[in-house]
Amino acid sequence: MRLPSPILVTGAAGFIGANLLGRLLRGPRNNIHIFVKKDTAMWRIKHLRSKIKIHLVDIADAASVLLAIKKVKPRTIFHLATYGGYSHQRDEKAVISANIIGTHNLMRACATEGFAAFVNTGSSSEYGLCSKPMRESDALKPNTLYGTTKVWATLFGQFLARTRKLPIVTMRPFSVYGPYEPLGRLMPNLIVAAYQGKNPHLSSPTSVRDYIYIEDLVDAYLAVANKPAAGEIFNVGTGKQRTLREVFTTMKKILHSPMEPIWDESVGRSFETKSWRADISKMKQYYRWSPHHDLESGLRSMTSWFANNKHLYQISK
């Protein structure tokens, strides 16, 4: 797929961004730029650096953002830079700086130049606790600061799409897993525990999430960028929720591991719920998109990748 170029990716050194960047570079030759902060860890994209143009830009600095956008003049923008989505990211000022101020600066700067597509990254955390599959039309009741800032970014994107006729679209990924996922997250923790012969500490076996494999998410991003539905929001999940016990059992089978879970030893987050599932009918309707991986095939792909890339995590078996 050839997207309007130049292409700009923020958050390209992160988990989702690195996978998207890798896919973009596998396709037709694209003119790709990324914005990263000076202290950004680049280990996920170290092997791609010679193929992209790197700009040291803090998106919270409006002047720097505007200057860089005027220089790059991106036609397709993937905005993935964020802070606060992981439990250890607790600096409130940093959450607001990245998700509100940074998004405002980037959207405003891009609006001055015009563009073909701006794909903003929201979050399922925008919904808050729900007792049924989450739909894009649902009232938003976020119960975290992170979710609240993501709501603001989504609404600001819609505001610009409506008032300036700009092709801004927001994606709401659910629980994404796959290659380059950071240690400390569920799937890498289970893999590492199996490799090291340890029993993982897990929260409630009945805790549920809608787990979406990263390659399926990237497919969705590219489909939307190719034909942006201005002002729209799209859930990206599988439409099925899985319990933590199901995830553990599947991973144990794939890895042929004797590990056993130690339940309730780790502290669950305050918003654990019995229902956390995406309604993906809108994404199917607009783009005929559906995930290609179920939980087992996604975990098999991830564990295969991990086996060949342990050096990136400095883990020995």
XYZ file of C-alpha atoms in Angstrom:
317
model
C 0.000 0.000 0.000
C 1.411 3.368 -1.015
C 0.267 6.200 1.217
C 0.587 9.908 0.454
C 4.125 10.944 1.319
C 6.018 12.219 3.268
C 4.794 10.053 6.153
C 5.290 11.158 9.761
C 5.164 8.789 12.728
C 5.266 10.016 16.310
C 5.953 7.459 19.008
C 7.782 5.389 16.386
C 10.230 3.974 18.919
C 7.435 2.560 21.077
C 5.754 -0.848 20.912
C 2.988 -0.060 18.431
C 4.994 2.572 16.575
C 7.949 0.250 15.913
C 5.672 -2.410 14.429
C 3.912 0.154 12.246
C 7.221 1.613 11.122
C 8.545 -1.823 10.194
C 5.447 -2.510 8.093
C 5.672 0.842 6.323
C 9.251 0.083 5.357
C 8.331 -3.336 3.965
C 5.965 -1.783 1.432
C 6.585 0.587 -1.478
C 9.475 2.941 -0.912
C 8.116 5.670 1.323
C 9.617 8.916 2.559
C 9.274 8.354 6.299
C 10.033 10.782 9.106
C 9.762 10.255 12.849
C 9.627 12.645 15.793
C 11.392 11.443 18.945
C 12.523 13.136 22.127
C 16.234 13.426 22.809
C 16.199 10.758 25.531
C 14.022 8.229 23.648
C 15.127 4.593 23.847
C 15.656 3.485 20.244
C 16.330 -0.248 20.684
C 13.182 -1.327 18.831
C 14.068 0.556 15.655
C 17.864 0.550 15.765
C 17.984 -1.610 12.618
C 15.698 0.814 10.761
C 17.493 4.079 11.451
C 19.274 4.233 8.091
C 15.937 3.995 6.250
C 14.129 6.879 7.967
C 14.642 10.535 8.781
C 14.823 11.195 12.519
C 13.874 14.548 14.021
C 14.536 15.366 17.665
C 11.246 17.009 18.538
C 9.390 17.207 21.837
C 5.747 17.494 20.773
C 4.985 19.402 23.980
C 7.084 22.271 22.552
C 4.723 24.065 20.167
C 7.388 26.137 18.420
C 9.589 23.101 17.725
C 6.643 21.130 16.411
C 5.526 23.887 14.055
C 9.055 24.372 12.729
C 9.490 20.638 12.095
C 6.097 20.268 10.417
C 6.826 23.173 8.080
C 10.097 21.463 7.171
C 8.724 17.929 6.677
C 5.291 18.855 5.285
C 3.849 15.399 6.012
C 0.902 14.171 3.986
C 0.149 11.141 6.176
C 0.523 11.359 9.952
C 0.381 8.501 12.441
C 0.244 9.932 15.962
C 1.264 7.299 18.501
C 3.308 9.324 20.992
C 1.684 8.949 24.390
C 2.326 8.631 28.106
C 0.352 7.101 30.956
C -0.863 3.866 29.417
C 1.394 1.705 31.577
C 0.888 1.344 35.312
C 4.360 2.723 36.116
C 3.724 5.944 34.165
C 2.245 7.991 36.994
C 3.578 11.522 36.442
C 0.379 13.551 35.991
C 2.129 16.483 34.355
C 3.754 14.135 31.836
C 0.379 12.525 31.026
C -1.168 15.921 30.318
C 1.917 17.173 28.475
C 2.059 14.242 26.062
C -1.606 13.473 25.501
C -3.208 16.909 25.582
C -0.559 19.554 24.951
C 1.447 17.389 22.552
C -1.586 16.307 20.562
C -2.867 19.885 20.397
C 0.478 21.149 19.139
C 0.802 18.435 16.514
C -2.731 18.708 15.155
C -2.595 22.492 15.026
C 0.774 22.507 13.283
C -0.312 19.903 10.729
C -3.478 21.880 10.073
C -1.387 24.857 8.925
C 0.153 22.749 6.144
C -2.767 20.495 5.244
C -2.558 16.710 4.907
C -4.201 13.644 3.370
C -4.668 11.656 6.593
C -4.045 12.091 10.308
C -4.494 8.878 12.302
C -4.734 9.665 15.999
C -4.304 6.980 18.658
C -6.949 6.869 21.357
C -7.561 4.091 23.873
C -10.224 1.727 25.134
C -9.587 3.469 28.475
C -11.728 6.317 27.179
C -14.844 4.249 27.862
C -14.303 3.516 31.545
C -16.073 0.526 33.083
C -18.757 -1.056 30.918
C -21.027 -4.069 31.303
C -21.408 -4.666 27.559
C -19.277 -4.510 24.395
C -17.937 -0.986 23.956
C -19.232 0.980 20.957
C -17.819 4.189 19.548
C -21.163 5.903 20.187
C -21.172 5.058 23.916
C -21.018 7.822 26.530
C -17.432 8.149 27.747
C -16.792 7.725 31.460
C -13.032 7.350 31.877
C -11.890 6.443 35.377
C -8.198 7.264 34.941
C -6.326 10.452 34.104
C -4.839 8.684 31.085
C -8.286 7.791 29.755
C -9.486 11.335 30.386
C -6.629 12.895 28.427
C -7.277 10.478 25.574
C -10.918 11.573 25.498
C -9.773 15.176 25.169
C -7.464 14.299 22.262
C -10.234 12.376 20.503
C -12.707 15.241 20.872
C -10.153 17.822 19.754
C -9.461 15.770 16.648
C -13.188 15.586 15.937
C -13.492 19.333 16.502
C -10.812 20.058 13.897
C -12.263 17.505 11.495
C -15.679 19.130 11.781
C -14.722 22.808 11.793
C -11.700 22.716 9.471
C -12.796 19.798 7.267
C -9.616 17.894 8.102
C -9.223 14.110 7.600
C -8.492 13.251 11.226
C -9.484 9.789 12.471
C -9.036 8.264 15.928
C -8.265 4.609 16.561
C -9.153 3.018 19.892
C -6.914 -0.041 20.344
C -7.860 -2.536 23.019
C -5.242 -4.776 24.701
C -2.466 -5.016 22.133
C 0.271 -7.656 22.320
C 3.080 -8.870 20.102
C 6.720 -8.293 19.095
C 8.588 -5.477 20.850
C 6.089 -5.378 23.717
C 7.882 -4.092 26.824
C 8.815 -6.254 29.765
C 6.409 -5.758 32.640
C 3.411 -6.435 30.421
C 1.446 -9.666 30.635
C 2.575 -11.565 27.532
C 6.331 -10.854 27.867
C 6.134 -11.660 31.577
C 4.635 -15.077 30.857
C 7.247 -15.823 28.202
C 10.116 -14.774 30.461
C 8.720 -16.796 33.369
C 8.588 -19.898 31.170
C 12.130 -19.308 29.896
C 13.495 -18.878 33.408
C 11.546 -21.739 34.956
C 9.613 -19.475 37.297
C 5.957 -19.303 38.299
C 4.459 -15.956 37.247
C 2.683 -13.702 39.722
C -0.702 -12.832 38.263
C -3.841 -11.058 39.404
C -7.360 -12.483 39.278
C -7.857 -15.460 36.922
C -11.270 -14.046 35.967
C -9.919 -10.635 34.890
C -10.832 -10.083 31.232
C -9.497 -8.134 28.256
C -10.000 -8.044 24.508
C -6.520 -8.984 23.282
C -5.593 -7.862 19.763
C -2.410 -8.989 17.996
C -0.191 -6.136 16.835
C -0.167 -7.163 13.156
C -3.956 -6.923 13.050
C -3.811 -3.480 14.611
C -1.261 -2.326 12.038
C -3.564 -3.606 9.273
C -6.305 -1.401 10.713
C -4.071 1.683 10.879
C -3.044 1.298 7.249
C -6.613 0.744 6.062
C -7.771 3.929 7.787
C -4.805 5.988 6.586
C -5.469 4.908 3.009
C -9.054 6.167 3.132
C -9.647 8.301 6.239
C -13.240 8.786 7.353
C -12.872 12.314 8.714
C -13.934 12.779 12.316
C -14.719 9.118 12.900
C -13.567 6.848 15.733
C -12.828 3.145 15.337
C -12.446 0.411 17.932
C -9.714 -2.087 17.154
C -10.026 -5.361 19.026
C -11.172 -8.893 18.298
C -14.698 -8.499 19.641
C -13.978 -11.324 22.092
C -12.815 -11.106 25.667
C -10.501 -13.639 27.277
C -9.854 -14.305 30.949
C -6.389 -14.151 32.399
C -6.696 -17.869 33.142
C -7.346 -18.550 29.431
C -4.334 -16.482 28.411
C -2.089 -18.290 30.898
C -3.321 -21.733 29.883
C -2.813 -20.983 26.175
C 0.684 -19.599 26.704
C 1.647 -22.570 28.885
C 0.525 -24.989 26.169
C 2.391 -23.164 23.411
C 5.631 -22.998 25.400
C 5.332 -26.568 26.757
C 6.081 -25.109 30.162
C 5.453 -26.654 33.605
C 4.938 -23.189 35.122
C 1.949 -22.588 37.359
C 0.353 -19.232 38.164
C 0.585 -17.604 41.576
C -2.798 -15.884 41.697
C -3.532 -12.590 43.413
C 0.092 -12.012 44.338
C 0.395 -8.973 42.101
C -1.914 -6.043 42.692
C -4.633 -5.712 40.068
C -5.503 -2.275 38.778
C -8.466 -0.530 40.362
C -10.573 -0.808 37.221
C -10.506 -4.599 36.739
C -13.888 -5.616 35.392
C -15.875 -8.640 34.285
C -16.481 -7.083 30.863
C -13.911 -5.498 28.539
C -14.700 -6.149 24.902
C -14.741 -4.096 21.704
C -17.674 -3.854 19.371
C -15.776 -3.865 16.065
C -18.775 -3.733 13.746
C -17.990 -0.157 12.671
C -14.463 -1.016 11.570
C -15.838 -4.000 9.656
C -18.520 -1.864 8.006
C -16.251 0.995 6.915
C -13.131 -0.945 5.945
C -14.112 -4.609 5.737
C -11.402 -5.179 8.317
C -11.348 -8.162 10.654
C -8.516 -9.525 12.799
C -6.685 -12.467 11.265
C -5.350 -13.818 14.571
C -7.220 -15.459 17.397
C -5.508 -15.646 20.798
C -3.614 -18.867 20.131
C -2.311 -17.946 16.671
C -1.286 -14.506 17.916
C 0.581 -15.949 20.880
C 2.274 -18.515 18.649
C 3.509 -15.729 16.366
C 4.692 -13.690 19.341
C 6.543 -16.551 21.049
C 8.215 -17.502 17.761
C 9.411 -13.922 17.321
C 10.540 -13.746 20.947
C 12.607 -16.932 20.620
C 14.640 -15.258 17.860
C 14.939 -11.885 19.581
C 15.751 -12.659 23.222
C 18.910 -10.585 22.861
C 16.799 -7.441 22.616
C 15.530 -8.092 26.138
C 18.849 -9.366 27.504
C 17.211 -12.595 28.612
C 18.878 -15.988 28.595
C 17.029 -19.274 28.679
